[in-house]
Amino acid sequence: MASGTGPRIAVALDGAGWHPAAWREAGARPRELFTAGYWAGLVQEAEAGKLDFVTFEDSLALQSVSPIGRPGERTDIVQGRLDAVLVAARVAPLTSRIGLVPTAVVTHTEPFHLSKAIATLDYVSSGRAGVRVQVAGRPDDNRHFGRREFGEFRLEDSAEPDKPSPLADLFDEAADYVEVLRRLWDSWEDDAEIRDVATGRFVDREKLHYIDFEGRWFSVKGPSITPRPPQGQPLVSALAHAAIPYRLAARSADVVYVTPFDRGQAGAIVAAVREEQEKAGRGGETLHVFGDVVVFLDETEQAAADRKARLDDRFGAPFTSDAHVFTGTPAGLADLLLDWQQAGLSGFRLRPGAVPHDLTAVTRGLVPELRSRGAFRTEYEASTLRGLLGLSRPANRYAAV
Amino acid sequence: MTRKQIHLAAHFPGVNNTTVWSDPEAGSHIEFSSFVKLAQTAERAKFDFFFLAEGLRLREQGGQIYDLDVVGRPDTFTVLSALAAVTERLGLAGTINSTFNEPFEVARQFASLDHLSAGRAAWNVVTSWDAFTGENFRRGGFLPNDQRYERAETFLRTAWELFDSWRGDEVVADADAGVFLRDPEAGAFAHHDAHFDIEGRFPVPRSPQGRPVIIQAGDSDEGREFAAATADAIFSRYGTLEAGQAFYSDVKGRLAKYGRKPEQLVILPAATFVLGDTDADAHERAHVVRRQQVSGQTAIKFLEQVWNTDLSAHDPDGPLPSTDPVVDGSTIAPGRASVRMYRDPIATAREWRQLAEAKNLSTRDLIIEVTGRQTFIGSPSTVAAAIDDLVQADASDGFILVPHVTPGGLDEFADTVVPLLQERGSFRTEYTGTTLREHLGLEA
């Protein structure tokens, strides 16, 4: 197996990196954050390292430094961003093998639009598209649309999937949304376009299907306007920190990003996800569990620690994250990843602390390190993202057997 | 004296009955390589922009999905953004509906596209109001017909407020001083009216064009007024001299009351074309193309849209039906623009019968005749002269060309007609600007 026995590796791209002061580093290009060339360069670097995929962060609001912070309140961090689906599409023709997984907010958007957008991303990338679905319940996001009122979100509700709460509703709605995405992708059978000159028919309408989705929050008729994409079903992924999002991922995703802080926690989270997966009736399906880790990488542990301290100084506070923050050498990170992998994680989504430094440290430091241990691919072994992740091309639910 | 400059755009045909999919040269309508091919041809020919239309529900007729024409199309934003990677100067225009979208989302996407294309984005604002299309959307989106321009105008003005919420000088990214944003209020907006009640911070800094180029289509009095007030370009239906000049002077004449100059609105009729070595060759080819575009089955389906009833047993090679169209009851082809084009089906049927009798036309030949669109037919020099003459006579400012074969249908035009227009001094030989606004001669 080209990936050896090691973990699959993705990187999460966000602005100038995940440390809020990253844009002030010498190698950063903060004036280019809103140009295509900036993003193309980063993804090409990730592809040179033969990484499985990149994700593109997104949100409907300006950046804030904490989940409860007011968006846009600090002018000393990167503010503003481009639509992640469009960034992924812009980069697709400039790359050939790496998976492209933009974030999309599902709370305020239309599943019909997103379904065709991700299907089109799959066409323009020849089968390398995915999406990371994200809920957005903040009042700031809501006021940008002005159409919905939610109840009060309480973080403690996220641990109780069976208790009715506004938070549980938000994630249940997201599960419906993903169901609509998947039905729309299947709404055209693969061979629906027939171009039958004799009968004058371009398509066989028996192979086009109404999805007739009726749910608590919305209904969608179908079929899609876009034919079934190359992968059949592009990759669906979600970030999850607690029981309610684990349940969404277990019901709906192909990849879930989780945030353990040690190997023991990784094992417990994997077990919780697997239990939800069984409950969702998907026990036999592949659901990859990726651990998210923020990385600051240098040739020595001291250098990495010093660099992070410099960034913290500039920011004015120690950097904290929802995910584990690793500071050290590529070899040390390889040790950690291989160790945590034993707990059941099938891959990792690394969040570079500062770009380009920590991205190139992954592609030119971590990757060779993993390869030297027989734990990472030397060549891409598949041309589609599903292929890279060992996911088969799904049968169409509407096709007659 | 400098000649008036022609503006040309290339339309990637989506769902329609002009695309000849049965032609041996016809390629995929959904693979990205087809979009790349047409866009790169348009850029090689120094066109102003590439244009992609949209439809948000598969057409139906008689309760069944319409299966005779090309069907299946990509997402507008996604394919335009990808095309920005394989072109450098060509404008990238897409239709985005204002009924089934929200201003915040659309503004975010167009501002992003404008950044990612370095200033080449254009938005063809359309309104749909039918519940048929709304069935694909969580909010339904059905609008009374009389509110559609009101909502479209409000939608557009709200999007403008979002585009304008950044002046363009806020991002300083001064690493030493630790100042990313000079203005802590950048992107702040608040819009409250009957359609939209929104406020917050718009997350995309000002894009290279400030706002995307705004395109509209719409021939009603309301539509013309809307375009005069808000659009940078308008797609017209009038490509002949008299009708074109009448539309041109009417619409351009409406600009002054909005404080705008005539050159601030570019008028572009859609046009098809068939070329040949000689005019006679071209007319022969055009005849073949029309027969390919309108098969017997297609003619019957078209007839049903006006007659509003099942005519599957009707012989396309025979005369028109002797019965009158059904004017009440449900519509046989929901959500279809062509149905709305014939507001008085009884009168339309009468006219068609008279025409068919006068010219001794079968049903199919009649449909071929009445559905024929503005078309340039002739040798390259004939077509170049026709285009140039129409533009110089203020029947239009240029044309949006719709090839009948995808994706190679523009090649011959690019290779033969464009050089003749350049020789006449009516069309650019090189791009002089980098943004679409510059190509169209619009102020930033």
PDB file of C-alpha atoms in Angstrom, chain A residues 92-329:
ATOM      1  CA  ALA A  92      -8.567  23.020  -8.879  1.00  0.00           C
ATOM      2  CA  PRO A  93      -7.298  23.482 -12.462  1.00  0.00           C
ATOM      3  CA  LEU A  94      -3.826  24.312 -11.103  1.00  0.00           C
ATOM      4  CA  THR A  95      -3.481  21.015  -9.227  1.00  0.00           C
ATOM      5  CA  SER A  96      -4.034  17.433 -10.290  1.00  0.00           C
ATOM      6  CA  ARG A  97      -4.076  14.962  -7.437  1.00  0.00           C
ATOM      7  CA  ILE A  98      -4.734  16.520  -4.046  1.00  0.00           C
ATOM      8  CA  GLY A  99      -8.252  16.557  -2.592  1.00  0.00           C
ATOM      9  CA  LEU A 100     -10.000  19.929  -2.189  1.00  0.00           C
ATOM     10  CA  VAL A 101     -12.377  20.283   0.731  1.00  0.00           C
ATOM     11  CA  PRO A 102     -13.911  23.719   1.271  1.00  0.00           C
ATOM     12  CA  THR A 103     -15.972  24.582   4.319  1.00  0.00           C
ATOM     13  CA  ALA A 104     -19.607  25.441   3.696  1.00  0.00           C
ATOM     14  CA  VAL A 105     -22.063  26.832   6.204  1.00  0.00           C
ATOM     15  CA  VAL A 106     -25.225  24.774   6.037  1.00  0.00           C
ATOM     16  CA  THR A 107     -27.360  26.719   8.473  1.00  0.00           C
ATOM     17  CA  HIS A 108     -28.218  29.658   6.244  1.00  0.00           C
ATOM     18  CA  THR A 109     -27.607  28.322   2.749  1.00  0.00           C
ATOM     19  CA  GLU A 110     -29.596  26.266   0.293  1.00  0.00           C
ATOM     20  CA  PRO A 111     -28.714  22.578  -0.076  1.00  0.00           C
ATOM     21  CA  PHE A 112     -29.716  22.737  -3.746  1.00  0.00           C
ATOM     22  CA  HIS A 113     -27.092  25.406  -4.432  1.00  0.00           C
ATOM     23  CA  LEU A 114     -24.373  23.688  -2.408  1.00  0.00           C
ATOM     24  CA  SER A 115     -25.080  20.320  -3.977  1.00  0.00           C
ATOM     25  CA  LYS A 116     -24.452  21.614  -7.480  1.00  0.00           C
ATOM     26  CA  ALA A 117     -21.481  23.695  -6.316  1.00  0.00           C
ATOM     27  CA  ILE A 118     -19.685  20.687  -4.844  1.00  0.00           C
ATOM     28  CA  ALA A 119     -20.681  18.503  -7.797  1.00  0.00           C
ATOM     29  CA  THR A 120     -19.186  21.174 -10.071  1.00  0.00           C
ATOM     30  CA  LEU A 121     -16.046  21.305  -7.938  1.00  0.00           C
ATOM     31  CA  ASP A 122     -15.837  17.564  -8.527  1.00  0.00           C
ATOM     32  CA  TYR A 123     -16.073  18.146 -12.290  1.00  0.00           C
ATOM     33  CA  VAL A 124     -13.496  20.924 -12.376  1.00  0.00           C
ATOM     34  CA  SER A 125     -11.087  18.847 -10.256  1.00  0.00           C
ATOM     35  CA  SER A 126     -11.790  15.528 -12.010  1.00  0.00           C
ATOM     36  CA  GLY A 127     -12.973  13.789  -8.860  1.00  0.00           C
ATOM     37  CA  ARG A 128     -11.127  15.513  -6.028  1.00  0.00           C
ATOM     38  CA  ALA A 129     -13.952  17.398  -4.341  1.00  0.00           C
ATOM     39  CA  GLY A 130     -15.246  17.242  -0.842  1.00  0.00           C
ATOM     40  CA  VAL A 131     -17.008  19.547   1.537  1.00  0.00           C
ATOM     41  CA  ARG A 132     -16.791  20.215   5.228  1.00  0.00           C
ATOM     42  CA  VAL A 133     -20.222  21.070   6.539  1.00  0.00           C
ATOM     43  CA  GLN A 134     -20.369  23.605   9.318  1.00  0.00           C
ATOM     44  CA  VAL A 135     -23.282  24.898  11.353  1.00  0.00           C
ATOM     45  CA  ALA A 136     -23.516  28.575  12.232  1.00  0.00           C
ATOM     46  CA  GLY A 137     -25.806  29.441  15.082  1.00  0.00           C
ATOM     47  CA  ARG A 138     -24.223  32.668  16.202  1.00  0.00           C
ATOM     48  CA  PRO A 139     -26.430  35.735  16.269  1.00  0.00           C
ATOM     49  CA  ASP A 140     -23.840  37.557  14.116  1.00  0.00           C
ATOM     50  CA  ASP A 141     -24.269  35.041  11.315  1.00  0.00           C
ATOM     51  CA  ASN A 142     -28.005  35.067  11.690  1.00  0.00           C
ATOM     52  CA  ARG A 143     -28.267  38.832  11.346  1.00  0.00           C
ATOM     53  CA  HIS A 144     -26.528  38.630   7.966  1.00  0.00           C
ATOM     54  CA  PHE A 145     -29.591  36.794   6.711  1.00  0.00           C
ATOM     55  CA  GLY A 146     -32.198  38.149   9.067  1.00  0.00           C
ATOM     56  CA  ARG A 147     -34.639  35.361   8.495  1.00  0.00           C
ATOM     57  CA  ARG A 148     -34.372  33.015  11.406  1.00  0.00           C
ATOM     58  CA  GLU A 149     -34.640  33.067  15.136  1.00  0.00           C
ATOM     59  CA  PHE A 150     -32.932  30.388  17.166  1.00  0.00           C
ATOM     60  CA  GLY A 151     -33.278  29.681  20.829  1.00  0.00           C
ATOM     61  CA  GLU A 152     -30.352  30.110  23.157  1.00  0.00           C
ATOM     62  CA  PHE A 153     -27.362  27.903  22.416  1.00  0.00           C
ATOM     63  CA  ARG A 154     -25.729  26.471  25.467  1.00  0.00           C
ATOM     64  CA  LEU A 155     -22.407  24.702  25.126  1.00  0.00           C
ATOM     65  CA  GLU A 156     -23.367  22.120  27.721  1.00  0.00           C
ATOM     66  CA  ASP A 157     -26.247  20.985  25.506  1.00  0.00           C
ATOM     67  CA  SER A 158     -23.746  19.686  22.978  1.00  0.00           C
ATOM     68  CA  ALA A 159     -23.017  16.694  25.208  1.00  0.00           C
ATOM     69  CA  GLU A 160     -26.650  15.574  25.269  1.00  0.00           C
ATOM     70  CA  PRO A 161     -27.878  14.449  21.887  1.00  0.00           C
ATOM     71  CA  ASP A 162     -31.112  12.987  23.201  1.00  0.00           C
ATOM     72  CA  LYS A 163     -32.242  16.112  25.022  1.00  0.00           C
ATOM     73  CA  PRO A 164     -34.240  18.552  22.900  1.00  0.00           C
ATOM     74  CA  SER A 165     -32.354  21.830  22.530  1.00  0.00           C
ATOM     75  CA  PRO A 166     -31.758  24.531  19.929  1.00  0.00           C
ATOM     76  CA  LEU A 167     -28.280  23.102  19.472  1.00  0.00           C
ATOM     77  CA  ALA A 168     -29.583  19.596  18.810  1.00  0.00           C
ATOM     78  CA  ASP A 169     -32.019  21.090  16.284  1.00  0.00           C
ATOM     79  CA  LEU A 170     -29.212  22.884  14.496  1.00  0.00           C
ATOM     80  CA  PHE A 171     -27.283  19.655  14.008  1.00  0.00           C
ATOM     81  CA  ASP A 172     -30.364  17.639  13.104  1.00  0.00           C
ATOM     82  CA  GLU A 173     -31.060  20.223  10.431  1.00  0.00           C
ATOM     83  CA  ALA A 174     -27.492  19.806   9.197  1.00  0.00           C
ATOM     84  CA  ALA A 175     -28.053  16.054   8.945  1.00  0.00           C
ATOM     85  CA  ASP A 176     -31.126  16.701   6.810  1.00  0.00           C
ATOM     86  CA  TYR A 177     -29.056  19.069   4.687  1.00  0.00           C
ATOM     87  CA  VAL A 178     -26.424  16.408   4.014  1.00  0.00           C
ATOM     88  CA  GLU A 179     -29.143  13.906   3.188  1.00  0.00           C
ATOM     89  CA  VAL A 180     -30.404  16.346   0.554  1.00  0.00           C
ATOM     90  CA  LEU A 181     -26.891  16.836  -0.833  1.00  0.00           C
ATOM     91  CA  ARG A 182     -26.422  13.117  -1.222  1.00  0.00           C
ATOM     92  CA  ARG A 183     -29.832  12.500  -2.745  1.00  0.00           C
ATOM     93  CA  LEU A 184     -29.265  15.307  -5.253  1.00  0.00           C
ATOM     94  CA  TRP A 185     -25.877  13.849  -6.232  1.00  0.00           C
ATOM     95  CA  ASP A 186     -27.662  10.568  -6.896  1.00  0.00           C
ATOM     96  CA  SER A 187     -30.616  12.172  -8.657  1.00  0.00           C
ATOM     97  CA  TRP A 188     -28.973  11.582 -12.010  1.00  0.00           C
ATOM     98  CA  GLU A 189     -27.918   8.045 -12.736  1.00  0.00           C
ATOM     99  CA  ASP A 190     -24.422   7.849 -14.151  1.00  0.00           C
ATOM    100  CA  ASP A 191     -25.638   6.917 -17.608  1.00  0.00           C
ATOM    101  CA  ALA A 192     -28.628   9.275 -17.775  1.00  0.00           C
ATOM    102  CA  GLU A 193     -27.184  11.161 -20.754  1.00  0.00           C
ATOM    103  CA  ILE A 194     -27.857   8.929 -23.759  1.00  0.00           C
ATOM    104  CA  ARG A 195     -27.753  11.208 -26.848  1.00  0.00           C
ATOM    105  CA  ASP A 196     -29.991   8.851 -28.764  1.00  0.00           C
ATOM    106  CA  VAL A 197     -30.215  10.363 -32.218  1.00  0.00           C
ATOM    107  CA  ALA A 198     -32.798   7.841 -33.368  1.00  0.00           C
ATOM    108  CA  THR A 199     -35.400   8.953 -30.812  1.00  0.00           C
ATOM    109  CA  GLY A 200     -34.110  12.509 -30.489  1.00  0.00           C
ATOM    110  CA  ARG A 201     -33.605  12.076 -26.753  1.00  0.00           C
ATOM    111  CA  PHE A 202     -30.591  13.649 -25.056  1.00  0.00           C
ATOM    112  CA  VAL A 203     -31.324  12.067 -21.687  1.00  0.00           C
ATOM    113  CA  ASP A 204     -33.217   9.023 -20.521  1.00  0.00           C
ATOM    114  CA  ARG A 205     -35.691  10.589 -18.105  1.00  0.00           C
ATOM    115  CA  GLU A 206     -36.201   7.222 -16.422  1.00  0.00           C
ATOM    116  CA  LYS A 207     -32.697   7.765 -15.060  1.00  0.00           C
ATOM    117  CA  LEU A 208     -33.434  11.180 -13.591  1.00  0.00           C
ATOM    118  CA  HIS A 209     -35.052  11.104 -10.160  1.00  0.00           C
ATOM    119  CA  TYR A 210     -37.071  13.382  -7.961  1.00  0.00           C
ATOM    120  CA  ILE A 211     -35.594  13.237  -4.482  1.00  0.00           C
ATOM    121  CA  ASP A 212     -38.801  14.411  -2.790  1.00  0.00           C
ATOM    122  CA  PHE A 213     -37.110  15.271   0.471  1.00  0.00           C
ATOM    123  CA  GLU A 214     -39.559  16.393   3.155  1.00  0.00           C
ATOM    124  CA  GLY A 215     -38.137  17.323   6.528  1.00  0.00           C
ATOM    125  CA  ARG A 216     -38.790  19.477   9.530  1.00  0.00           C
ATOM    126  CA  TRP A 217     -36.823  22.464   8.232  1.00  0.00           C
ATOM    127  CA  PHE A 218     -37.147  22.296   4.474  1.00  0.00           C
ATOM    128  CA  SER A 219     -38.294  20.286   1.511  1.00  0.00           C
ATOM    129  CA  VAL A 220     -36.509  19.825  -1.809  1.00  0.00           C
ATOM    130  CA  LYS A 221     -37.989  18.303  -4.950  1.00  0.00           C
ATOM    131  CA  GLY A 222     -35.065  17.654  -7.283  1.00  0.00           C
ATOM    132  CA  PRO A 223     -33.583  16.370  -9.468  1.00  0.00           C
ATOM    133  CA  SER A 224     -30.345  18.340  -9.501  1.00  0.00           C
ATOM    134  CA  ILE A 225     -29.555  20.490 -12.511  1.00  0.00           C
ATOM    135  CA  THR A 226     -26.027  19.050 -12.453  1.00  0.00           C
ATOM    136  CA  PRO A 227     -25.345  15.476 -13.575  1.00  0.00           C
ATOM    137  CA  ARG A 228     -23.897  13.018 -11.065  1.00  0.00           C
ATOM    138  CA  PRO A 229     -20.306  14.088 -10.367  1.00  0.00           C
ATOM    139  CA  PRO A 230     -17.221  11.992 -11.166  1.00  0.00           C
ATOM    140  CA  GLN A 231     -16.931  10.560  -7.647  1.00  0.00           C
ATOM    141  CA  GLY A 232     -20.638   9.837  -7.531  1.00  0.00           C
ATOM    142  CA  GLN A 233     -20.658  11.291  -4.059  1.00  0.00           C
ATOM    143  CA  PRO A 234     -17.992  13.847  -3.214  1.00  0.00           C
ATOM    144  CA  LEU A 235     -16.484  13.516   0.253  1.00  0.00           C
ATOM    145  CA  VAL A 236     -18.538  14.874   3.160  1.00  0.00           C
ATOM    146  CA  SER A 237     -16.685  15.841   6.317  1.00  0.00           C
ATOM    147  CA  ALA A 238     -17.393  17.623   9.595  1.00  0.00           C
ATOM    148  CA  LEU A 239     -15.526  18.886  12.640  1.00  0.00           C
ATOM    149  CA  ALA A 240     -16.879  17.518  15.915  1.00  0.00           C
ATOM    150  CA  HIS A 241     -16.072  18.207  19.551  1.00  0.00           C
ATOM    151  CA  ALA A 242     -18.932  16.607  21.464  1.00  0.00           C
ATOM    152  CA  ALA A 243     -21.746  14.092  21.388  1.00  0.00           C
ATOM    153  CA  ILE A 244     -24.180  16.031  19.204  1.00  0.00           C
ATOM    154  CA  PRO A 245     -21.686  16.717  16.426  1.00  0.00           C
ATOM    155  CA  TYR A 246     -20.346  13.152  16.726  1.00  0.00           C
ATOM    156  CA  ARG A 247     -23.848  12.013  15.959  1.00  0.00           C
ATOM    157  CA  LEU A 248     -24.063  14.292  12.912  1.00  0.00           C
ATOM    158  CA  ALA A 249     -20.737  12.949  11.661  1.00  0.00           C
ATOM    159  CA  ALA A 250     -21.716   9.356  12.349  1.00  0.00           C
ATOM    160  CA  ARG A 251     -24.947   9.782  10.410  1.00  0.00           C
ATOM    161  CA  SER A 252     -23.737  11.913   7.576  1.00  0.00           C
ATOM    162  CA  ALA A 253     -19.976  12.135   7.023  1.00  0.00           C
ATOM    163  CA  ASP A 254     -17.185  10.197   5.339  1.00  0.00           C
ATOM    164  CA  VAL A 255     -14.535  11.922   7.439  1.00  0.00           C
ATOM    165  CA  VAL A 256     -14.888  13.439  10.905  1.00  0.00           C
ATOM    166  CA  TYR A 257     -12.248  15.742  12.386  1.00  0.00           C
ATOM    167  CA  VAL A 258     -11.938  15.362  16.163  1.00  0.00           C
ATOM    168  CA  THR A 259      -9.827  17.157  18.736  1.00  0.00           C
ATOM    169  CA  PRO A 260      -8.203  14.843  21.314  1.00  0.00           C
ATOM    170  CA  PHE A 261      -5.465  16.153  23.574  1.00  0.00           C
ATOM    171  CA  ASP A 262      -3.801  12.812  24.210  1.00  0.00           C
ATOM    172  CA  ARG A 263      -3.837   9.224  23.065  1.00  0.00           C
ATOM    173  CA  GLY A 264      -6.307   8.121  25.708  1.00  0.00           C
ATOM    174  CA  GLN A 265      -8.765  10.805  24.730  1.00  0.00           C
ATOM    175  CA  ALA A 266      -8.311   9.893  21.081  1.00  0.00           C
ATOM    176  CA  GLY A 267      -9.352   6.342  21.876  1.00  0.00           C
ATOM    177  CA  ALA A 268     -12.392   7.468  23.832  1.00  0.00           C
ATOM    178  CA  ILE A 269     -13.534   9.786  21.057  1.00  0.00           C
ATOM    179  CA  VAL A 270     -13.104   7.124  18.403  1.00  0.00           C
ATOM    180  CA  ALA A 271     -15.182   4.750  20.544  1.00  0.00           C
ATOM    181  CA  ALA A 272     -17.904   7.393  20.953  1.00  0.00           C
ATOM    182  CA  VAL A 273     -17.993   8.052  17.207  1.00  0.00           C
ATOM    183  CA  ARG A 274     -18.129   4.332  16.424  1.00  0.00           C
ATOM    184  CA  GLU A 275     -21.002   3.851  18.849  1.00  0.00           C
ATOM    185  CA  GLU A 276     -22.987   6.616  17.134  1.00  0.00           C
ATOM    186  CA  GLN A 277     -22.084   5.072  13.803  1.00  0.00           C
ATOM    187  CA  GLU A 278     -23.606   1.760  14.882  1.00  0.00           C
ATOM    188  CA  LYS A 279     -26.711   3.557  16.121  1.00  0.00           C
ATOM    189  CA  ALA A 280     -27.008   5.305  12.772  1.00  0.00           C
ATOM    190  CA  GLY A 281     -26.948   1.929  11.034  1.00  0.00           C
ATOM    191  CA  ARG A 282     -23.679   2.714   9.284  1.00  0.00           C
ATOM    192  CA  GLY A 283     -21.518   0.253  11.183  1.00  0.00           C
ATOM    193  CA  GLY A 284     -20.358  -1.437   8.012  1.00  0.00           C
ATOM    194  CA  GLU A 285     -19.354   1.768   6.228  1.00  0.00           C
ATOM    195  CA  THR A 286     -16.006   3.511   6.260  1.00  0.00           C
ATOM    196  CA  LEU A 287     -16.012   6.626   8.406  1.00  0.00           C
ATOM    197  CA  HIS A 288     -12.538   8.064   8.778  1.00  0.00           C
ATOM    198  CA  VAL A 289     -11.736   9.698  12.096  1.00  0.00           C
ATOM    199  CA  PHE A 290      -9.031  12.332  11.700  1.00  0.00           C
ATOM    200  CA  GLY A 291      -7.359  13.974  14.657  1.00  0.00           C
ATOM    201  CA  ASP A 292      -6.899  17.739  14.372  1.00  0.00           C
ATOM    202  CA  VAL A 293      -3.548  19.030  15.611  1.00  0.00           C
ATOM    203  CA  VAL A 294      -2.177  22.577  15.445  1.00  0.00           C
ATOM    204  CA  VAL A 295       1.507  22.358  14.588  1.00  0.00           C
ATOM    205  CA  PHE A 296       4.540  24.596  15.170  1.00  0.00           C
ATOM    206  CA  LEU A 297       7.490  22.746  13.654  1.00  0.00           C
ATOM    207  CA  ASP A 298      11.211  23.524  13.648  1.00  0.00           C
ATOM    208  CA  GLU A 299      14.512  21.672  13.577  1.00  0.00           C
ATOM    209  CA  THR A 300      14.726  21.659  17.339  1.00  0.00           C
ATOM    210  CA  GLU A 301      12.066  21.678  20.018  1.00  0.00           C
ATOM    211  CA  GLN A 302      13.600  24.818  21.430  1.00  0.00           C
ATOM    212  CA  ALA A 303      13.387  26.647  18.133  1.00  0.00           C
ATOM    213  CA  ALA A 304       9.715  25.703  17.782  1.00  0.00           C
ATOM    214  CA  ALA A 305       8.961  26.778  21.341  1.00  0.00           C
ATOM    215  CA  ASP A 306      10.816  30.052  20.843  1.00  0.00           C
ATOM    216  CA  ARG A 307       8.951  30.771  17.649  1.00  0.00           C
ATOM    217  CA  LYS A 308       5.590  30.101  19.229  1.00  0.00           C
ATOM    218  CA  ALA A 309       6.575  32.286  22.182  1.00  0.00           C
ATOM    219  CA  ARG A 310       7.459  35.085  19.784  1.00  0.00           C
ATOM    220  CA  LEU A 311       4.069  34.771  18.122  1.00  0.00           C
ATOM    221  CA  ASP A 312       2.317  34.702  21.507  1.00  0.00           C
ATOM    222  CA  ASP A 313       4.204  37.831  22.518  1.00  0.00           C
ATOM    223  CA  ARG A 314       3.096  39.658  19.443  1.00  0.00           C
ATOM    224  CA  PHE A 315      -0.483  38.569  19.982  1.00  0.00           C
ATOM    225  CA  GLY A 316      -0.388  39.513  23.625  1.00  0.00           C
ATOM    226  CA  ALA A 317      -1.610  36.200  25.001  1.00  0.00           C
ATOM    227  CA  PRO A 318      -0.671  32.524  24.833  1.00  0.00           C
ATOM    228  CA  PHE A 319      -2.235  30.811  21.848  1.00  0.00           C
ATOM    229  CA  THR A 320      -4.915  28.302  22.756  1.00  0.00           C
ATOM    230  CA  SER A 321      -7.011  26.111  20.539  1.00  0.00           C
ATOM    231  CA  ASP A 322      -9.887  23.653  20.545  1.00  0.00           C
ATOM    232  CA  ALA A 323      -7.324  21.159  19.245  1.00  0.00           C
ATOM    233  CA  HIS A 324      -4.039  19.890  20.648  1.00  0.00           C
ATOM    234  CA  VAL A 325      -1.151  22.271  20.001  1.00  0.00           C
ATOM    235  CA  PHE A 326       2.061  20.494  19.087  1.00  0.00           C
ATOM    236  CA  THR A 327       5.325  22.389  19.325  1.00  0.00           C
ATOM    237  CA  GLY A 328       8.465  20.504  18.312  1.00  0.00           C
ATOM    238  CA  THR A 329      10.279  18.730  15.515  1.00  0.00           C
TER     239      THR A 329
END
